[in-house]
GROMACS .gro file of C-alpha atoms in nm:
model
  400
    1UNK     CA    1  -0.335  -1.702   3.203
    2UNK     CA    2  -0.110  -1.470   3.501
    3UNK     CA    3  -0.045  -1.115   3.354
    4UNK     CA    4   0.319  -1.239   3.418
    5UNK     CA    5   0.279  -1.554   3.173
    6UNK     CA    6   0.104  -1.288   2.873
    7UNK     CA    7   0.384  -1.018   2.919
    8UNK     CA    8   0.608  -1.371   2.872
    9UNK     CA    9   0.427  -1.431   2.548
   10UNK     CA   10   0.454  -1.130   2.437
   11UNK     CA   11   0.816  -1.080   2.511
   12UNK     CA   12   0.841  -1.387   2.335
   13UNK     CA   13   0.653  -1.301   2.013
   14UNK     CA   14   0.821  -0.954   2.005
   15UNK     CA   15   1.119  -1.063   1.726
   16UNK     CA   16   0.923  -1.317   1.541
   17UNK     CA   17   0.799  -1.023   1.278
   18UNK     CA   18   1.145  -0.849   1.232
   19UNK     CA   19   1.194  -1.021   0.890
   20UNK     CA   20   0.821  -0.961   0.765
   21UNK     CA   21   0.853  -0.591   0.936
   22UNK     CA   22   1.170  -0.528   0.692
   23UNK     CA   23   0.999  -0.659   0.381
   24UNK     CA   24   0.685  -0.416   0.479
   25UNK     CA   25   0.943  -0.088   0.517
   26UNK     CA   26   1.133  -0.213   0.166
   27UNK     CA   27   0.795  -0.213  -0.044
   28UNK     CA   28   0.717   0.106   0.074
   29UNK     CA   29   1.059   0.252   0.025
   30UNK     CA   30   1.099   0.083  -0.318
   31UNK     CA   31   0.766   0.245  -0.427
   32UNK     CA   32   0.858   0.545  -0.272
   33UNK     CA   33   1.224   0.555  -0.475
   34UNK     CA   34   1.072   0.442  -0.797
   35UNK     CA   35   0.840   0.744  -0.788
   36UNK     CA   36   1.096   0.996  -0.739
   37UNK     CA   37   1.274   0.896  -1.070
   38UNK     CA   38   1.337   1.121  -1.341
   39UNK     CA   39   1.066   0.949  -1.559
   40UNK     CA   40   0.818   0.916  -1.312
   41UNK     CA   41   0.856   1.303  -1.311
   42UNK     CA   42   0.881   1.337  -1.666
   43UNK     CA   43   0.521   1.135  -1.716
   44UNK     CA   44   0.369   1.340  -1.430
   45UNK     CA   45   0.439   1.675  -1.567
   46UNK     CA   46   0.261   1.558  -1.931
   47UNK     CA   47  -0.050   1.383  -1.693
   48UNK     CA   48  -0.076   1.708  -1.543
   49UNK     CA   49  -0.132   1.906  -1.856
   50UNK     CA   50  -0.392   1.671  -1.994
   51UNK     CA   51  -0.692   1.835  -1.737
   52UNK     CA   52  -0.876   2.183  -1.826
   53UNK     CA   53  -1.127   2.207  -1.547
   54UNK     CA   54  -1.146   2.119  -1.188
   55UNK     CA   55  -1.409   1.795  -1.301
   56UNK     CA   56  -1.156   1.652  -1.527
   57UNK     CA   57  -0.860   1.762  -1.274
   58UNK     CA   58  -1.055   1.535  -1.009
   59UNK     CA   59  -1.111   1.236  -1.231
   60UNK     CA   60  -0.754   1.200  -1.428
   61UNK     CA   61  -0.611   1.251  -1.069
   62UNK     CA   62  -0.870   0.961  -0.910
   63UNK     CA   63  -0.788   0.758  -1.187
   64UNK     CA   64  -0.400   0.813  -1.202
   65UNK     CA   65  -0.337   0.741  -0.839
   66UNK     CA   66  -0.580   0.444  -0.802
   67UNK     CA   67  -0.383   0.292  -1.115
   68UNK     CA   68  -0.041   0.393  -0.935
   69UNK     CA   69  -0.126   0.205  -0.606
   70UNK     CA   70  -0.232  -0.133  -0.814
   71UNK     CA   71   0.125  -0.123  -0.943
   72UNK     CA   72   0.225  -0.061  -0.548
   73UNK     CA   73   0.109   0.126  -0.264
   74UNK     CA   74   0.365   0.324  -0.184
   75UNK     CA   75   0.445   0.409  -0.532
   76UNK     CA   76   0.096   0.517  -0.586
   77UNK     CA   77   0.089   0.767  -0.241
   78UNK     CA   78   0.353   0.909  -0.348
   79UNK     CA   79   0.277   0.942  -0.697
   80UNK     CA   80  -0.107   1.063  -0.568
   81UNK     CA   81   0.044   1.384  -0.370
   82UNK     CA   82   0.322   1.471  -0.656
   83UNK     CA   83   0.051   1.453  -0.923
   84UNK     CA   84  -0.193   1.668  -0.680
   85UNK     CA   85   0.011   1.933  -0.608
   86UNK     CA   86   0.143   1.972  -1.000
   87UNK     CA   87  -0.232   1.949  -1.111
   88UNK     CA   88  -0.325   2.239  -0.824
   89UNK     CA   89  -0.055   2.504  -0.982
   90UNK     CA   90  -0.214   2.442  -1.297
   91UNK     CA   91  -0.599   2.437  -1.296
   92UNK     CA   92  -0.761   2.727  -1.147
   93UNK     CA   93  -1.050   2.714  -0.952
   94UNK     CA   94  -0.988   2.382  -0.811
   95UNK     CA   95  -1.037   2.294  -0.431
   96UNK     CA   96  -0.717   2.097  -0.339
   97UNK     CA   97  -0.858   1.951  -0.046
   98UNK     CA   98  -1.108   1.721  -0.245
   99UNK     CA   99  -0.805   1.665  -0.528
  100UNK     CA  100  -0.569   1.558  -0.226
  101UNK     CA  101  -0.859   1.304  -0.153
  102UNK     CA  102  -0.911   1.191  -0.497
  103UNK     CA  103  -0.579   1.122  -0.527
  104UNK     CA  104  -0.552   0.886  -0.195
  105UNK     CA  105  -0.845   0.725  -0.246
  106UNK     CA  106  -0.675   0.533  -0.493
  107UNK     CA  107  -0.508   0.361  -0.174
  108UNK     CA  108  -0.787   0.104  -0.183
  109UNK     CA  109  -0.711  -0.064  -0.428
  110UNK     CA  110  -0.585  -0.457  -0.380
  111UNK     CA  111  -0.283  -0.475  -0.636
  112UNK     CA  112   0.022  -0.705  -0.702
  113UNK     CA  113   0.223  -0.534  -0.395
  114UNK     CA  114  -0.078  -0.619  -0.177
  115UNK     CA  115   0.104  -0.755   0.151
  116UNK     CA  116  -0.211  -1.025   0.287
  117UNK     CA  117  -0.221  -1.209  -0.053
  118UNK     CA  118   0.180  -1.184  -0.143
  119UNK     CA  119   0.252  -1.307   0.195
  120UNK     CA  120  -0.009  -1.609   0.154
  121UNK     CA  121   0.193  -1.704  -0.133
  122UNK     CA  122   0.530  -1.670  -0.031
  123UNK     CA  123   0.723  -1.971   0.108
  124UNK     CA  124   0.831  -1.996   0.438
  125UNK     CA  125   0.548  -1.721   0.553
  126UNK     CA  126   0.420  -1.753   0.917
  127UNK     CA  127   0.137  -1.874   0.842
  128UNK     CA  128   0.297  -2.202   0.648
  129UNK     CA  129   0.423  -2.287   0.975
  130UNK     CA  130   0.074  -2.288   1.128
  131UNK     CA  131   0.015  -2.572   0.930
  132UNK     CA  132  -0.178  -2.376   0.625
  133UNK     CA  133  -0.094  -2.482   0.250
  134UNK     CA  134   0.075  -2.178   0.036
  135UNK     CA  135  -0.235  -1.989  -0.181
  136UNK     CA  136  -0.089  -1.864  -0.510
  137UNK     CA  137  -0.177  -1.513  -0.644
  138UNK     CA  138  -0.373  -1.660  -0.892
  139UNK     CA  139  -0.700  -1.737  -0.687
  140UNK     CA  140  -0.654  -1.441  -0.483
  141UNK     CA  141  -0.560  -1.119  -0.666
  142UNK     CA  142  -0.538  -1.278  -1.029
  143UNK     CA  143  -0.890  -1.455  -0.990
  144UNK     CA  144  -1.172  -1.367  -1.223
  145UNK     CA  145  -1.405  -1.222  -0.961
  146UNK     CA  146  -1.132  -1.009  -0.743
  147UNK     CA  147  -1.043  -0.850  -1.130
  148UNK     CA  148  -1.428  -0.775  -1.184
  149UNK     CA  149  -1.430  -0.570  -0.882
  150UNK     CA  150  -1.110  -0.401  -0.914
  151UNK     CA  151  -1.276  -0.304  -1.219
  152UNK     CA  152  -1.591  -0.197  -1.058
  153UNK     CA  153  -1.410   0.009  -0.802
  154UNK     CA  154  -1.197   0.181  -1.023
  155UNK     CA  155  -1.505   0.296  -1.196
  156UNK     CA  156  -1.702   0.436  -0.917
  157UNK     CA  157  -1.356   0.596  -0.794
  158UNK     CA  158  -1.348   0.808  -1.099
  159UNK     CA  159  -1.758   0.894  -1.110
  160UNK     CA  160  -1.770   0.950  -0.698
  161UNK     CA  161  -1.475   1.231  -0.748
  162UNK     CA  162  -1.552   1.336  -1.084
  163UNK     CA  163  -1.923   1.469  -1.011
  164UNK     CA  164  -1.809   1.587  -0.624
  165UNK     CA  165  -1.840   1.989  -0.686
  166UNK     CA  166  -1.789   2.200  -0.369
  167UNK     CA  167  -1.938   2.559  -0.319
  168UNK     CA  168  -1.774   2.859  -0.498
  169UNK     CA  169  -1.698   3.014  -0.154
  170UNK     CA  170  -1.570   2.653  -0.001
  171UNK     CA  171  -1.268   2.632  -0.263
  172UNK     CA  172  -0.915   2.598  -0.140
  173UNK     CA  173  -0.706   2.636  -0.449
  174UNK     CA  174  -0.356   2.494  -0.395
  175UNK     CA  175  -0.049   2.743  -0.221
  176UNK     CA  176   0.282   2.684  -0.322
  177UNK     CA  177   0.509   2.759  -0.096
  178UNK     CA  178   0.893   2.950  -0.135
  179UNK     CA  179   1.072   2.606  -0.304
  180UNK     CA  180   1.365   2.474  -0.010
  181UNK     CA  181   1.714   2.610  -0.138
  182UNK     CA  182   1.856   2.332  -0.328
  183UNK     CA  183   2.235   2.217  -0.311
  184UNK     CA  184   2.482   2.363  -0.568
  185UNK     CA  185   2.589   2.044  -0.763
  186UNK     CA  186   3.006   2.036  -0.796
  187UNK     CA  187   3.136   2.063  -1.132
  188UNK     CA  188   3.292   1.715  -1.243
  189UNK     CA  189   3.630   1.826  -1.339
  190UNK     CA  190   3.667   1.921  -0.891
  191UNK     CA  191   3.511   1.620  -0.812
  192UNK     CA  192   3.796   1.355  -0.613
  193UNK     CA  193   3.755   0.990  -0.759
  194UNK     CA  194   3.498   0.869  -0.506
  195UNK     CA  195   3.264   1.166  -0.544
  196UNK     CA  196   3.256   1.081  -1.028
  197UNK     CA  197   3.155   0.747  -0.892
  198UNK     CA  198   2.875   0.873  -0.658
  199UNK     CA  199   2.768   1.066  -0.978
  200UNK     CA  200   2.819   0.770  -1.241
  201UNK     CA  201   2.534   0.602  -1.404
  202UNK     CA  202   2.734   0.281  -1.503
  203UNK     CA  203   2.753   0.210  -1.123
  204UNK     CA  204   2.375   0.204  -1.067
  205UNK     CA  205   2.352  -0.038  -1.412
  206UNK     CA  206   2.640  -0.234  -1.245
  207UNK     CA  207   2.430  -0.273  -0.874
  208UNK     CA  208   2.125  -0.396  -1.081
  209UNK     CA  209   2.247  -0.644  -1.330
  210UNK     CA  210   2.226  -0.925  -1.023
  211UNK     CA  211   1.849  -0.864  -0.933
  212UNK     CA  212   1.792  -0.848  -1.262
  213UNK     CA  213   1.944  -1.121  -1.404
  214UNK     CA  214   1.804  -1.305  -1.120
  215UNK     CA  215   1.475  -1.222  -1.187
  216UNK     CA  216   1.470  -1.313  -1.582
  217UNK     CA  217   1.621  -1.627  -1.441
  218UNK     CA  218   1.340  -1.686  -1.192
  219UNK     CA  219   1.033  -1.584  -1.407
  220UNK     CA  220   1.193  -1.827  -1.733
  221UNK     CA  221   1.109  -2.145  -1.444
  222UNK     CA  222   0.832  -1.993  -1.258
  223UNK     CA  223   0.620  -1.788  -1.479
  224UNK     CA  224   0.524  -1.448  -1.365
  225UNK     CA  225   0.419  -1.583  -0.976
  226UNK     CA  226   0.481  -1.274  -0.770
  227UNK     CA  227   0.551  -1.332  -0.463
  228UNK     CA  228   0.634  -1.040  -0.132
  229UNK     CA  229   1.037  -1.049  -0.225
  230UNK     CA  230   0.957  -1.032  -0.564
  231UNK     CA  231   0.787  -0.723  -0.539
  232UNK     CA  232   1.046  -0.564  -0.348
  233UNK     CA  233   1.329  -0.684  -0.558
  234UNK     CA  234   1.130  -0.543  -0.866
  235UNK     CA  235   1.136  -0.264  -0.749
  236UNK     CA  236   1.477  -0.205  -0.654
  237UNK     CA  237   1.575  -0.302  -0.959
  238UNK     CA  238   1.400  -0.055  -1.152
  239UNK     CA  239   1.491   0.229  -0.894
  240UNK     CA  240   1.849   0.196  -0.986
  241UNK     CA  241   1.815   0.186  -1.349
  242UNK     CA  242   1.584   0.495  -1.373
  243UNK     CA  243   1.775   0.692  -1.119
  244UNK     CA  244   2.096   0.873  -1.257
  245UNK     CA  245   2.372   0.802  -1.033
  246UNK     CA  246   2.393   0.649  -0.675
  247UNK     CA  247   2.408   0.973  -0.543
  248UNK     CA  248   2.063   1.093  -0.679
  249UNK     CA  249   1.930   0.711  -0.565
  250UNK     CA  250   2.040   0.767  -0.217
  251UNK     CA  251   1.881   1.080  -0.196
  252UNK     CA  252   1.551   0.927  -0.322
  253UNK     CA  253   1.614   0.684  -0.013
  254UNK     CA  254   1.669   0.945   0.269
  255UNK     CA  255   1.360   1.078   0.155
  256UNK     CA  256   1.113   0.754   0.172
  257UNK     CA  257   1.279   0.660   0.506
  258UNK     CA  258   1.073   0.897   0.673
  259UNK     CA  259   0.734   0.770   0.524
  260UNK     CA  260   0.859   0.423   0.671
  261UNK     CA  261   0.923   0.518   1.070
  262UNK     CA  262   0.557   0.377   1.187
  263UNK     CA  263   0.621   0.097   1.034
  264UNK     CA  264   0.962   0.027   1.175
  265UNK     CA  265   0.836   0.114   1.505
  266UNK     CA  266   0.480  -0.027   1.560
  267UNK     CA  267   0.576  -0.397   1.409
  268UNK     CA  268   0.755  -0.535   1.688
  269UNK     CA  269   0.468  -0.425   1.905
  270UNK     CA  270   0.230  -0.595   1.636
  271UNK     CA  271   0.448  -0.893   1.677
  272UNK     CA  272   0.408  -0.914   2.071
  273UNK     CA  273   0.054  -0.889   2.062
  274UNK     CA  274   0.066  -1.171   1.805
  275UNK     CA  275   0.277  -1.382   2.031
  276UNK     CA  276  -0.037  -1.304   2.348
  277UNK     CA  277  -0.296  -1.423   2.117
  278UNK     CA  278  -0.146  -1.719   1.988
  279UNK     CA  279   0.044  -1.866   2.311
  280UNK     CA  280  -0.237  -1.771   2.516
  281UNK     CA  281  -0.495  -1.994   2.317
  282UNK     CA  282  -0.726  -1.671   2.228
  283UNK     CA  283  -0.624  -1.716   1.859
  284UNK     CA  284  -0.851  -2.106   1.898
  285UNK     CA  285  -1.118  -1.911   2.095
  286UNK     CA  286  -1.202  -1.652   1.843
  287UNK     CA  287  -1.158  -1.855   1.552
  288UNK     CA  288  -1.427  -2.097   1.732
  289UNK     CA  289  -1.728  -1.785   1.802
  290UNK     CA  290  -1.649  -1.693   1.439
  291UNK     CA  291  -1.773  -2.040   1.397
  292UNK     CA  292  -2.046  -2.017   1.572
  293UNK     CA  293  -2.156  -1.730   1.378
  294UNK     CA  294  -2.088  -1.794   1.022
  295UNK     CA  295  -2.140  -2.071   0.789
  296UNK     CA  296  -1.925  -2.138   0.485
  297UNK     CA  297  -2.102  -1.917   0.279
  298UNK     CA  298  -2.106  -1.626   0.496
  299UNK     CA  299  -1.781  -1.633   0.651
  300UNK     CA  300  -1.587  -1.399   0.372
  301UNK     CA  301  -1.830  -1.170   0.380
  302UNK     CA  302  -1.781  -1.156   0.779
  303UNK     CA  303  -1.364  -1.161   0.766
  304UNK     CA  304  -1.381  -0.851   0.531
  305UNK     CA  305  -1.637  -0.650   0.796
  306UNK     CA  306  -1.435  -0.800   1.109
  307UNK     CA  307  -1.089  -0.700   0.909
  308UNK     CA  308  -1.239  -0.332   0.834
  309UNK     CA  309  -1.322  -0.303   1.194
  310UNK     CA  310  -0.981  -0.388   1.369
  311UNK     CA  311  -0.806  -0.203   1.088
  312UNK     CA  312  -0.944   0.139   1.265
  313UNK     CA  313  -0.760   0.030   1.539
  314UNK     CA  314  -0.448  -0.134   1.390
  315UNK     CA  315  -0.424   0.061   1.067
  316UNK     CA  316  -0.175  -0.182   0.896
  317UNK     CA  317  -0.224  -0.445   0.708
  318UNK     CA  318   0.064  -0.688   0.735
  319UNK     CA  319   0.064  -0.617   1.140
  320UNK     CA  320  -0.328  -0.706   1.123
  321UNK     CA  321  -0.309  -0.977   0.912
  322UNK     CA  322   0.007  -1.137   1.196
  323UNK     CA  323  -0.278  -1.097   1.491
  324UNK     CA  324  -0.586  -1.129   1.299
  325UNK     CA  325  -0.481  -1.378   1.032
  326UNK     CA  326  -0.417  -1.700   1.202
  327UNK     CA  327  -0.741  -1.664   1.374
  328UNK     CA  328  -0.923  -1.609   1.049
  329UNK     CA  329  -0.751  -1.876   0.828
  330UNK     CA  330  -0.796  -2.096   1.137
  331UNK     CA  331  -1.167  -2.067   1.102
  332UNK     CA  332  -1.187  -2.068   0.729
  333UNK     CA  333  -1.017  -2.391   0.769
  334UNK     CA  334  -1.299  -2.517   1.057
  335UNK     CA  335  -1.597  -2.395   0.851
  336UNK     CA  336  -1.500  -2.531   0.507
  337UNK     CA  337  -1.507  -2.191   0.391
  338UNK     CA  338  -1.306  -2.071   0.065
  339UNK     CA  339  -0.955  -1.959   0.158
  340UNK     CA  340  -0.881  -1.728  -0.127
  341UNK     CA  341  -1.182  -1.542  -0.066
  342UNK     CA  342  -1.168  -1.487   0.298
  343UNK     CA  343  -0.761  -1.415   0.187
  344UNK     CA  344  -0.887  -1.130  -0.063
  345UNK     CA  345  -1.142  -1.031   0.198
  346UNK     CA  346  -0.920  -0.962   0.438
  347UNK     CA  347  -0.747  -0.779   0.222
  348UNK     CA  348  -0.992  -0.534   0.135
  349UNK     CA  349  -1.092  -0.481   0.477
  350UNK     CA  350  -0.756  -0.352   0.561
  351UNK     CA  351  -0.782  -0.104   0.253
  352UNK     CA  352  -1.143  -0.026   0.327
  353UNK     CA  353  -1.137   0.109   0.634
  354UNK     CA  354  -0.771   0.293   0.606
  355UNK     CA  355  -0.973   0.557   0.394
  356UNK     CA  356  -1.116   0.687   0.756
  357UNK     CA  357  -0.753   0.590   0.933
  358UNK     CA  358  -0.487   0.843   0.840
  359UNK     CA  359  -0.212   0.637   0.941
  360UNK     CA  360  -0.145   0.514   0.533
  361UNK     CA  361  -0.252   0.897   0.446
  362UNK     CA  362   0.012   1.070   0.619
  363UNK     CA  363   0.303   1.045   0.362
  364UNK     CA  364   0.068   1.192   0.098
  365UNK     CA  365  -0.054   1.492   0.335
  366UNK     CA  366   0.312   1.525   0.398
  367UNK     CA  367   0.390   1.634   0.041
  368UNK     CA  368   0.090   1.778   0.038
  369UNK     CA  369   0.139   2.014   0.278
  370UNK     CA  370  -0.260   1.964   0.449
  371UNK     CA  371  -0.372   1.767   0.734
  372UNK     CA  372  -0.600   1.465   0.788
  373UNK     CA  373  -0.922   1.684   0.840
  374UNK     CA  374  -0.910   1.869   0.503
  375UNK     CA  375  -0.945   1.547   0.361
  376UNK     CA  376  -1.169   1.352   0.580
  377UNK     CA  377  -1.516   1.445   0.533
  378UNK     CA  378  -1.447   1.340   0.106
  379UNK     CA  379  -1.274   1.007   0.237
  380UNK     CA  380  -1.607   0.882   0.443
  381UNK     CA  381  -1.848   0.900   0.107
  382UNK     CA  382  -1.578   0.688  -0.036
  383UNK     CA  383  -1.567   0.463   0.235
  384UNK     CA  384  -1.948   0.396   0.203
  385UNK     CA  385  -1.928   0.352  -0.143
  386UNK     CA  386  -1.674   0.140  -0.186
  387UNK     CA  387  -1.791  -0.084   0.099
  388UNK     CA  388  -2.106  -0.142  -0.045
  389UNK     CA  389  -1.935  -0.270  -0.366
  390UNK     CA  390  -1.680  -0.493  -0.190
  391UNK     CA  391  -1.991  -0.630   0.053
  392UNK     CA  392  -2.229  -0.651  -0.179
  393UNK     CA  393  -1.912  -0.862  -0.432
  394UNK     CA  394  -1.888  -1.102  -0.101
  395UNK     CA  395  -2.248  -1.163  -0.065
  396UNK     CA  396  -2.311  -1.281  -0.466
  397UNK     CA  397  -2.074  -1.490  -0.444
  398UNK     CA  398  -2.167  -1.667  -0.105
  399UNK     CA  399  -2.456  -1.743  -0.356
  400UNK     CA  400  -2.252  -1.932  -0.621
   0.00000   0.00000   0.00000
C-alpha cells in the first residue's frame, strides 16, 4: 500500500474506538471514585493497624492491593498507594520503596473489571463484527483453571514481598509531607438553596436508584454475567451511595480525571493504528506466520508471550487488544486453537509485562509521592516470577 492510502486508513480508523476509549476512562474513574469513599477510608485506616513489622507491613499490603485490583484495577491502584502511604506513617523501619511495589504488584491480577475478557463478552464489541461469536466470562475469567492460577499468583505475591528484606542502610522510611490547606466547609444555615442540595445525601440516593434498579432488574434475567458496562455501571452506582453528597462525589471525580488523561489521549491514536493494520491486510498476514509457527496446542502459550511483548510498547490493554486482538483471535480461529485460553492469555500478557511499563503505575506513584525507578528494580523479580507461573499454567494445559 502508498503511504497516502495507510495515513487514509488510519484517518479512517481514528473514531472507531471513541466508544470503547470512554468505557476504558469510566472503569478507571469509577474505581478511582469508589476508593475515595468514606468507607473505603474507614476500612483502610483499621487494615493499616493490623501490621507490626515491616515483613507483615509488606505482605498485608501485597495481599490487600492484589485483592483490590481483582475487584477492579483502578480501584485497587488507588487503594494500593492510600494503603501504602497510611501503612509507612505507622510501621517504623520500613523501606517504602519496596511497600509502594508490593502494593502495585497487585496490578497483575486478571479480575472481573478485566477489559480483554469483559469486552469478549459484551455485545456489539468490535470484534463481533469481525465475524467472532461472543465468549462469556465463564470460560475465561470464571473457568476452573484461570481461578487456580489467580490463586497461585496471589500466593507467590504475598511470599515474593513478604521474605524481600533490604539492607539496614538501604531503607527509605516513608516522608509525609506539610498536608495541602483544605477548604473551610460553609455552615448550612448560609448555604443558598442550590449549594444544601450540593451537600444533600438524598440527592446522591435519588441519582442511583435507576442504575440500581436496573441492575437488580438485569441480574433477576441474566444471572450474574458481567459484562464491560456492567462493571462500570456497578460502580457508579456504589460511588454515589457511599459518597455523602454530590458535592463530595464530584470532588472524588476531579480527582480520578487526572489518572485518566493517557487514556483519553493515546486511544484515538490506538484506534488509527488499528484501522492501518486491518485495512491494509497486515492483520491476515500476521495472523497467517503465527500459523506457521504454532499449533493448536501451543498457540496460547505464544499469544500470552507475543501480548507481554507489544504491551512494553503499547502499555494498555484495551488499545492492544483493538491492534493485536483481531490478529490473534483470527489465528486462534485458523489453528483450531481454544479461544478462551488464548482470550485469558492475552490478558495476562497485558498485566504481565505492565509490571516493567510504568504507564498503569503512574497514578499510584502519584499519591505516592516516588518515581518509577524507586520501584523498578522490586517490579522485575515479580515479573519473572509471575511469568513463570502464568507460562508454565499455559504449557500444562497445552498438554490436556
Amino acid at each position: 500500500k502508498s503511504a497516502l492510502q495507510m495515513i487514509e486508513y488510519w484517518g479512517k480508523g481514528y473514531s472507531s474506538m471513541f466508544v470503547f476509549g470512554m468505557q476504558m476512562v469510566l472503569v478507571l474513574l469509577t474505581g478511582y471514585v469508589l476508593a475515595l469513599t468514606p468507607l473505603a477510608k474507614k476500612i483502610l485506616n483499621k487494615v493499616t493497624s493490623i501490621p507490626k513489622t515491616p515483613q507483615q507491613a509488606l505482605g498485608l499490603t501485597a495481599l490487600v492491593s492484589i485483592a483490590s485490583c481483582y475487584i477492579n484495577w483502578g480501584f485497587g491502584l488507588v487503594i494500593g498507594a492510600v494503603l501504602a502511604k497510611e501503612v509507612g506513617k505507622k510501621v517504623k523501619g520500613l523501606h517504602f520503596p519496596l511497600l509502594v511495589a508490593a502494593a502495585y504488584g497487585g496490578e497483575i491480577i486478571r479480575g472481573p473489571s478485566s477489559s480483554i475478557p469483559l469486552v469478549s463478552a459484551t455485545p456489539g464489541n468490535f470484534m463481533e463484527k469481525l465475524g467472532l461469536p461472543l465468549t462469556p466470562v465463564s470460560e475465561t475469567l470464571y473457568s476452573s483453571w484461570n481461578l487456580i492460577m489467580t490463586l497461585v499468583i496471589v500466593i507467590m505475591l504475598f511470599i515474593v514481598y513478604f521474605n524481600m528484606k533490604p539492607q539496614a542502610n538501604e531503607i527509605v522510611e516513608y516522608y509525609e509531607k506539610e498536608p495541602e490547606k483544605q477548604e473551610v466547609p460553609v455552615a448550612k444555615k448560609d448555604m443558598t438553596f442550590a449549594e444544601r442540595l450540593e451537600n444533600s445525601y438524598w440527592l446522591n440516593a435519588l441519582f442511583g436508584l435507576f442504575p440500581l434498579i436496573y441492575l437488580g432488574a438485569n441480574f433477576s434475567k441474566i444471572g450474574f454475567d458481567l459484562n464491560l458496562n456492567l462493571v462500570i455501571l456497578i460502580f457508579l452506582t456504589l460511588g454515589l451511595y457511599l459518597h455523602s453528597s454530590p458535592n463530595t462525589f464530584l470532588k472524588a471525580v476531579s480527582q480520578g480525571i487526572g489518572a485518566s488523561r493517557g487514556i483519553i489521549l493515546q486511544f484515538p491514536l490506538y484506534a488509527g493504528m488499528s484501522g492501518m493494520m486491518t485495512a491494509s491486510g497486515l492483520v491476515d498476514m500476521i495472523s497467517l506466520w503465527f500459523v506457521n509457527i504454532s499449533t493448536a496446542h501451543t498457540f496460547p502459550l505464544y499469544t500470552f508471550l507475543s501480548a507481554g511483548l507489544v504491551n512494553i510498547f503499547i502499555p494498555s490493554g484495551g488499545g492492544q487488544w483493538a491492534i493485536q486482538g483481531p490478529i490473534m483471535m483470527k489465528a486462534a480461529e485458523a489453528l483450531g486453537a481454544n479461544v478462551p485460553q488464548t482470550i485469558m492469555a492475552f490478558a495476562w500478557g497485558d498485566g504481565w509485562t505492565n509490571q516493567i511499563q510504568p504507564f498503569w503505575a503512574l497514578p499510584l506513584l502519584g499519591v505516592a509521592g516516588l518515581s518509577a525507578r524507586d520501584i523498578m528494580g522490586y517490579c522485575v523479580i515479580w515479573t519473572i516470577v509471575s511469568g513463570l507461573i502464568i507460562s508454565g499454567t499455559f504449557v500444562a494445559l497445552s498438554f490436556m
